[in-house]
Amino acid sequence: MKIIILDDHSLFSEGLGKILSDNFKDIKLETYNSIASLTKKELDLNSYSLFISDIELPGEEVFVYLTYIKSKYPNLPVLIISMHNKLSVIKKCKDLNIEGYILKDDHEFIMEGINKILAGQQYYSHKVMQTLNILNKKEKLLTPKEEEIISLLAKGKNNHDIADEIFISYNTIKTHRKNINRKLKLNTTADIIKYYYKNYI
Amino acid sequence: MKYWLVIIFLIHVLYSFAEERYIIDTTVQEINLKDYCYHFEDTTNNLTIKQAIKHSWTKLNSNPTFASNKHVQWIRYDMYNPYNESIERIIFLPYHLIHEIDAYTIVNSSITNICNTGTKRPYDSKHINSNGYPIRINLKPKQTTSVIVRLKHLCRPLRATTYLLSEERVLNIIQKNNSIIWFWRGVFLFAVFISLVIYFSVKLKLFLYYFFLNLGFGLFIASQLGDYFLFFNVDNTDITSVIDFTGAILGNLFFPLFLNALTPIKARNEVLWKWMYRVIYVMIIIYIFSLFPSVRSSIAMYYFHFYIMIVSGLVLSLQLLLLVKNIIYKDKNAIPLFIIYSIYIVIMFIEIIFANMGLFADSPYVHISLLIVSVFEIFSFMGLMAHESLKIYKERSELLEKQQEHQKQMILSMVAGQEEARNRAGRELHDSIGANMAIIKQRIGKDNKELYKIASQTIESVRNLSHGLVTPMVKNDEFADEMKELCFLFSSSEIEIHCYFHGWPKIDDSEITTHLYRITQELLQNAVKHSKAKNVYFQFIGENNKNISLIYEDDGIGFGYEKKERKGLGLKNIENRITLLDGTLQIDTSSAGKGCTIVIEVKNVV
């Protein structure tokens, strides 16, 4: 079984290699510290079972390279092991159909992840999933203050009365009103009051 | 042949006879009497008319103008009325300062005093109204009438060009003169008033020079017109000459300054300029002396006046040369200045200096060309100044723009520097310390639970720290994710941060997204550290795919923004970035504990 490790951090590559050779008997590891040194070899990646990569290499566009690998070798599973726990990065990997994503400090899950990926499954570690879940958090359309404003509007108050009642300036009320209209795609106060009675009472 | 000779002789005799006395022709409305002028100079200064008649008179074949006048002048005109009825005519001396004018007629050796006038005489006897001295004479039929005029005007140039006019013509002249004189007075007062007002509102020295320049020449011209005699019912010859001096000196003093403000004269001719002003300062010293009545009534005044006249002439013509020099140097303002100035100065010379020297005859319309050229000068210089000050204002506003741009650049480089330092620290933290910690954690293994936990925590805090430090290179859709993550990371059990996106445009410019990211980060840091809020609502709202608003609300304790309380580095940072975005910041809060609302609006981000 041939595995490629792409990481500029040699200490980490060594550690990872140790874990892998401890767990798999018949294994051949190739470590590279940059995309440049990897592409120079002109390898046929189809002969490899797993591609382990960091997501950030100094001065190199890792995502461009990963996109290339994913299109050229669709059967080669890719596992990202990175320090990054950033939503935008993880989401990108997810969008690229990358098979696995594990944080470097989650090393206890590395073997579990690799096994799952080799079995043809996806593996995103628990912490990574947590970060991805931020996306699923849904908020209501209006903030509590905006709700308060439309409830006062429904009571027949004008912008000046509302400003006095909830202690914010007239200008801010105007901004809020503008944004309420924008968000609800409504134009008149009557429409807003209608919306209030329909959704809140 | 003899017959013809007699006729020629007779014509010659008749012609020479005609030269000696003016034969009235009623079809002629206006005639300059200089060709019929007899004259003698009374060196004793106190001859009576009877003594004067007996004096020997010589023919004066020029205008009766006496540039250096130290004595009383007597002039005589002989007029013959060939008609059968008597004729009314007016002897008219165009207006100038003349202290005493006494006119007599002699018909058949009988002397009649017909007029006593002049500026030193009581007001009632002054036949003056800025136009001239009209002396009415009655010419008896078939008689020769001699008109003798005694002119006393000591230590000053005396200009007594004399016209014989019909009454109709005199009325005509006076009417025309008055309309122009009043027009000039209006323009002069307007120019002086408006330039002073403009000076005090815009503080451009140019307008002050223009004010003094026109005040000077205005006072001077007004004294030439005899305006001060119109307004005072006492003898003010003295005051008039003082005002006349004041005007001339103000004009001399400020004309070079005015020209210099429009085209660089001083810088090109340092030495000449210095000497010119020395000469002008002597004028001022003379002026100060002339303020003493005893000096004014002495012969010194004669030389003073002479000095001022000559020096004014020199100074004014020198500036003409300096303007020519600036034209050669291709100064933009020099050509129009030269044209206006030369017209003005040439007319001034003709009307005053050359005329005082007797080189030019006065027309019955006394200073008409001077007045017209003065009006021309007032308006054309005003136009030039308007042009110049517009230019100055344009330059100023451009400079202001540049300054603002410069300030923006400064903020930009400051923010960029900050960004770079943060990035470096963040990356180092993340890539080397974080990664090394991961290895350490791995080496520790799960057996040493305490160390393992510490390592985990350290990695977590390194990650969070570097997260805040490194600039996220976010574009388009990623921005919303990045913000949501940021809000999530700042949320804790004490504070919940709600993040709303609505109609958010795709922003390609990573500079803008970086600013927005840092602003959000700064606001959230403040919220967590200081607000004591339980909930923060952060809205990102886009409009028409180009304008954006960030609305931050919390239910915390608020703060006194107006009092600059807590306006620390964070808020300053936010303000700087908003400046770079050309956005607006509106903070609505008080220390009353009613929360805080911050609205940031940026137009045309896409």
Short mmCIF file of C-alpha atoms in Angstrom, two decimals, chain A residues 38-191:
data_model
loop_
_atom_site.label_atom_id
_atom_site.label_comp_id
_atom_site.label_asym_id
_atom_site.label_seq_id
_atom_site.Cartn_x
_atom_site.Cartn_y
_atom_site.Cartn_z
CA LEU A 38 5.93 16.33 -5.73
CA THR A 39 5.05 17.37 -9.27
CA LYS A 40 8.71 17.17 -10.29
CA LYS A 41 8.55 13.39 -9.86
CA GLU A 42 5.70 13.11 -12.39
CA LEU A 43 4.13 10.23 -10.48
CA ASP A 44 1.13 8.29 -11.59
CA LEU A 45 -1.01 8.85 -8.56
CA ASN A 46 -3.43 6.11 -9.58
CA SER A 47 -1.10 3.60 -8.05
CA TYR A 48 -1.45 5.13 -4.62
CA SER A 49 -4.06 4.24 -2.03
CA LEU A 50 -4.18 7.51 -0.09
CA PHE A 51 -3.10 11.09 -0.45
CA ILE A 52 -2.57 12.90 2.87
CA SER A 53 -2.06 16.64 2.63
CA ASP A 54 -1.87 19.80 4.65
CA ILE A 55 -4.16 22.56 3.49
CA GLU A 56 -1.58 25.34 3.69
CA LEU A 57 1.91 25.19 2.21
CA PRO A 58 4.07 28.30 2.13
CA GLY A 59 3.78 30.07 -1.21
CA GLU A 60 1.71 27.38 -2.86
CA GLU A 61 -1.89 27.18 -3.99
CA VAL A 62 -2.93 23.95 -2.32
CA PHE A 63 -6.58 24.22 -3.34
CA VAL A 64 -5.69 24.59 -7.00
CA TYR A 65 -3.57 21.48 -6.76
CA LEU A 66 -6.27 19.56 -4.89
CA THR A 67 -8.84 20.50 -7.51
CA TYR A 68 -6.44 19.20 -10.15
CA ILE A 69 -5.92 15.89 -8.31
CA LYS A 70 -9.64 15.47 -7.73
CA SER A 71 -10.38 15.86 -11.41
CA LYS A 72 -7.44 13.83 -12.71
CA TYR A 73 -7.48 10.99 -10.16
CA PRO A 74 -11.08 10.75 -8.96
CA ASN A 75 -10.40 7.39 -7.37
CA LEU A 76 -7.55 8.57 -5.18
CA PRO A 77 -8.91 9.35 -1.71
CA VAL A 78 -7.60 12.55 -0.17
CA LEU A 79 -7.28 13.19 3.55
CA ILE A 80 -6.55 16.65 4.84
CA ILE A 81 -4.67 16.85 8.12
CA SER A 82 -4.32 20.49 9.04
CA MET A 83 -4.08 22.92 11.94
CA HIS A 84 -6.86 24.90 10.32
CA ASN A 85 -10.26 24.74 11.87
CA LYS A 86 -11.81 27.37 9.70
CA LEU A 87 -15.29 27.19 8.33
CA SER A 88 -14.38 28.61 4.94
CA VAL A 89 -11.51 26.14 4.50
CA ILE A 90 -13.51 23.11 5.62
CA LYS A 91 -16.45 24.14 3.46
CA LYS A 92 -14.17 24.37 0.45
CA CYS A 93 -12.87 20.86 1.10
CA LYS A 94 -16.40 19.61 1.45
CA ASP A 95 -17.32 21.28 -1.84
CA LEU A 96 -14.31 19.59 -3.50
CA ASN A 97 -15.60 16.20 -2.27
CA ILE A 98 -12.45 15.61 -0.31
CA GLU A 99 -12.84 12.37 1.60
CA GLY A 100 -11.49 13.38 4.97
CA TYR A 101 -10.54 16.27 7.18
CA ILE A 102 -8.81 15.83 10.52
CA LEU A 103 -7.15 18.45 12.71
CA LYS A 104 -3.49 17.91 13.51
CA ASP A 105 -4.18 17.92 17.24
CA ASP A 106 -6.90 15.29 16.81
CA HIS A 107 -4.25 12.65 16.16
CA GLU A 108 -6.11 10.06 18.17
CA PHE A 109 -8.68 10.00 15.37
CA ILE A 110 -6.16 9.70 12.60
CA MET A 111 -6.22 5.91 12.39
CA GLU A 112 -9.98 5.81 12.67
CA GLY A 113 -10.23 8.35 9.86
CA ILE A 114 -7.75 6.61 7.58
CA ASN A 115 -9.47 3.27 8.05
CA LYS A 116 -12.84 4.74 7.19
CA ILE A 117 -11.51 6.50 4.12
CA LEU A 118 -9.72 3.38 2.90
CA ALA A 119 -13.06 1.59 3.29
CA GLY A 120 -14.56 4.15 0.89
CA GLN A 121 -16.31 6.37 3.44
CA GLN A 122 -15.95 10.07 4.24
CA TYR A 123 -14.42 11.11 7.50
CA TYR A 124 -14.66 14.63 8.99
CA SER A 125 -13.61 14.65 12.61
CA HIS A 126 -15.94 15.77 15.38
CA LYS A 127 -14.40 19.21 15.81
CA VAL A 128 -14.48 19.83 12.09
CA MET A 129 -18.13 18.86 11.94
CA GLN A 130 -18.85 21.28 14.76
CA THR A 131 -17.36 24.08 12.73
CA LEU A 132 -19.34 23.04 9.66
CA ASN A 133 -22.52 23.08 11.69
CA ILE A 134 -22.26 26.83 12.18
CA LEU A 135 -23.71 27.02 8.68
CA ASN A 136 -26.85 25.24 9.75
CA LYS A 137 -27.62 27.74 12.46
CA LYS A 138 -30.77 29.53 11.36
CA GLU A 139 -31.83 32.92 12.66
CA LYS A 140 -35.24 34.50 12.51
CA LEU A 141 -35.81 37.16 9.88
CA LEU A 142 -36.14 40.04 12.33
CA THR A 143 -34.06 40.93 15.38
CA PRO A 144 -35.89 41.42 18.70
CA LYS A 145 -35.49 45.17 18.39
CA GLU A 146 -37.02 45.15 14.95
CA GLU A 147 -39.88 43.05 16.26
CA GLU A 148 -40.38 45.57 19.04
CA ILE A 149 -40.46 48.37 16.51
CA ILE A 150 -43.12 46.73 14.36
CA SER A 151 -45.20 45.89 17.41
CA LEU A 152 -45.12 49.57 18.36
CA LEU A 153 -45.97 50.51 14.80
CA ALA A 154 -48.97 48.22 15.04
CA LYS A 155 -50.03 50.16 18.13
CA GLY A 156 -50.18 53.28 15.97
CA LYS A 157 -46.95 54.90 17.14
CA ASN A 158 -44.84 56.96 14.75
CA ASN A 159 -41.05 56.96 14.46
CA HIS A 160 -40.65 59.79 17.01
CA ASP A 161 -42.82 58.03 19.62
CA ILE A 162 -40.89 54.80 19.07
CA ALA A 163 -37.55 56.56 19.41
CA ASP A 164 -38.68 58.01 22.76
CA GLU A 165 -40.08 54.74 23.98
CA ILE A 166 -37.14 52.43 23.27
CA PHE A 167 -34.42 55.03 23.88
CA ILE A 168 -32.80 55.07 20.48
CA SER A 169 -32.36 58.02 18.26
CA TYR A 170 -34.76 58.97 15.51
CA ASN A 171 -32.07 58.35 12.89
CA THR A 172 -31.49 54.83 14.14
CA ILE A 173 -35.22 54.16 14.05
CA LYS A 174 -35.22 55.31 10.45
CA THR A 175 -32.36 52.92 9.66
CA HIS A 176 -34.24 50.08 11.33
CA ARG A 177 -37.42 50.91 9.45
CA LYS A 178 -35.53 50.93 6.18
CA ASN A 179 -34.00 47.55 6.95
CA ILE A 180 -37.31 46.03 8.05
CA ASN A 181 -38.80 47.10 4.72
CA ARG A 182 -35.86 45.66 2.87
CA LYS A 183 -35.90 42.36 4.71
CA LEU A 184 -39.65 41.84 4.51
CA LYS A 185 -39.77 43.29 0.97
CA LEU A 186 -42.58 45.60 2.07
CA ASN A 187 -43.02 49.26 1.31
CA THR A 188 -45.72 50.79 3.46
CA THR A 189 -46.38 50.98 7.18
CA ALA A 190 -49.80 49.39 6.54
CA ASP A 191 -48.08 46.36 4.98
#
